[in-house]
Coordinates of C-alpha atoms in Angstrom, one line a residue:
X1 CA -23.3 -23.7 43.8
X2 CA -22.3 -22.5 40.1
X3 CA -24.6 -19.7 38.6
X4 CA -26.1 -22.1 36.0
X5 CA -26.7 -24.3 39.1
X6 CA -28.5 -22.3 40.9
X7 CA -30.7 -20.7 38.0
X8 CA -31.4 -24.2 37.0
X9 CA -32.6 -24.6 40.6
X10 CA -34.7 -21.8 40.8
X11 CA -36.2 -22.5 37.3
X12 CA -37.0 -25.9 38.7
X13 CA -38.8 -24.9 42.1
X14 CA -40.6 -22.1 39.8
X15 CA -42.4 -24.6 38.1
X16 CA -43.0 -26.8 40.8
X17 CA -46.8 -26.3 40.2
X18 CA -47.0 -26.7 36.9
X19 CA -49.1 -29.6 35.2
X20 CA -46.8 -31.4 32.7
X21 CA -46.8 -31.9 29.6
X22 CA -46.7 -28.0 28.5
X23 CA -47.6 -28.4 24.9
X24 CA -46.9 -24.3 24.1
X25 CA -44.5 -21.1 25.3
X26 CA -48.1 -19.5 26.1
X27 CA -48.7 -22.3 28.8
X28 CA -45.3 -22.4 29.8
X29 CA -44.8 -18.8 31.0
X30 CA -48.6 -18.7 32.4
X31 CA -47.3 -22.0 34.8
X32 CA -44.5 -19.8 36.1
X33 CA -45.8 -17.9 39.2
X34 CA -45.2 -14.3 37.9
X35 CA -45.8 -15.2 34.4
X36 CA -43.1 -14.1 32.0
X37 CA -42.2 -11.6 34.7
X38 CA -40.7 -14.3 36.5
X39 CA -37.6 -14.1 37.7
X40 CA -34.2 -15.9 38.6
X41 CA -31.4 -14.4 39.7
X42 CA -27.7 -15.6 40.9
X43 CA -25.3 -13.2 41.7
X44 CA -24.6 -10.4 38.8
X45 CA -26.6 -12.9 36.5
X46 CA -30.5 -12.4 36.0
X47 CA -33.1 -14.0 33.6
X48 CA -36.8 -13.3 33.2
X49 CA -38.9 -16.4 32.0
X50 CA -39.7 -13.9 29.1
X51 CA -36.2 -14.1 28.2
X52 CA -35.6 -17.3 28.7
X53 CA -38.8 -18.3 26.9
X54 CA -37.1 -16.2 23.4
X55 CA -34.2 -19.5 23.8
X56 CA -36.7 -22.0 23.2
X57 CA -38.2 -22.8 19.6
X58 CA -41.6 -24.8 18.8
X59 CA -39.4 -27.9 18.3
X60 CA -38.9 -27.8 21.8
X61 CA -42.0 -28.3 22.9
X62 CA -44.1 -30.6 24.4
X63 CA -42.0 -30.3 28.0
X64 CA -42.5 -33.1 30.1
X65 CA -40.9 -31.7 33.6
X66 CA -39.3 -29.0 34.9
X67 CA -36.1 -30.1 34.9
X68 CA -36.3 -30.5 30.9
X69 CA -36.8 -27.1 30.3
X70 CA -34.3 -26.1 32.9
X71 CA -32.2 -28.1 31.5
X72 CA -32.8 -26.4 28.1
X73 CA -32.6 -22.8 29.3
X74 CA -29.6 -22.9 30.8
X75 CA -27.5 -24.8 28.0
X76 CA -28.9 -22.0 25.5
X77 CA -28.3 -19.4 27.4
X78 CA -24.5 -20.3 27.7
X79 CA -24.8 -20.3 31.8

């Protein structure tokens, strides 16, 4: 599995909880299960959701599953 696979993966099952649509960044790092403290890692390559969450803009938003703003994260963050 490529790192951007498997970051995407983990970003996935990290919001498996989360209630869709998330309508702000506020409610998007609170449905991640460490908050913005949240991390993914894959191999040397590791991403907070804080980080992550500085990639997306208010254009972005609302996200209507997971895999959208996996989908996001990794693309912006060149992955």
């Amino acid at each position: 599995m490529s790192v951007k696979d498997d970051i995407h993966s983990q970003i996935v099952g990290g919001l498996a909880d989360a209630t869709f649509p998330i309508e702000t960044p506020e409610k998007l790092l609170a449905a991640f299960p460490a908050g913005a403290d949240t991390t993914c890692k894959s191999g040397d390559v590791s991403v907070t959701a804080g980080e992550a969450g500085g990639l997306l803009t208010a254009d972005d938003f609302p996200f209507k599953s997971a895999k959208e703003v996996a989908d996001v994260i990794v693309e912006r963050a060149g992955l």
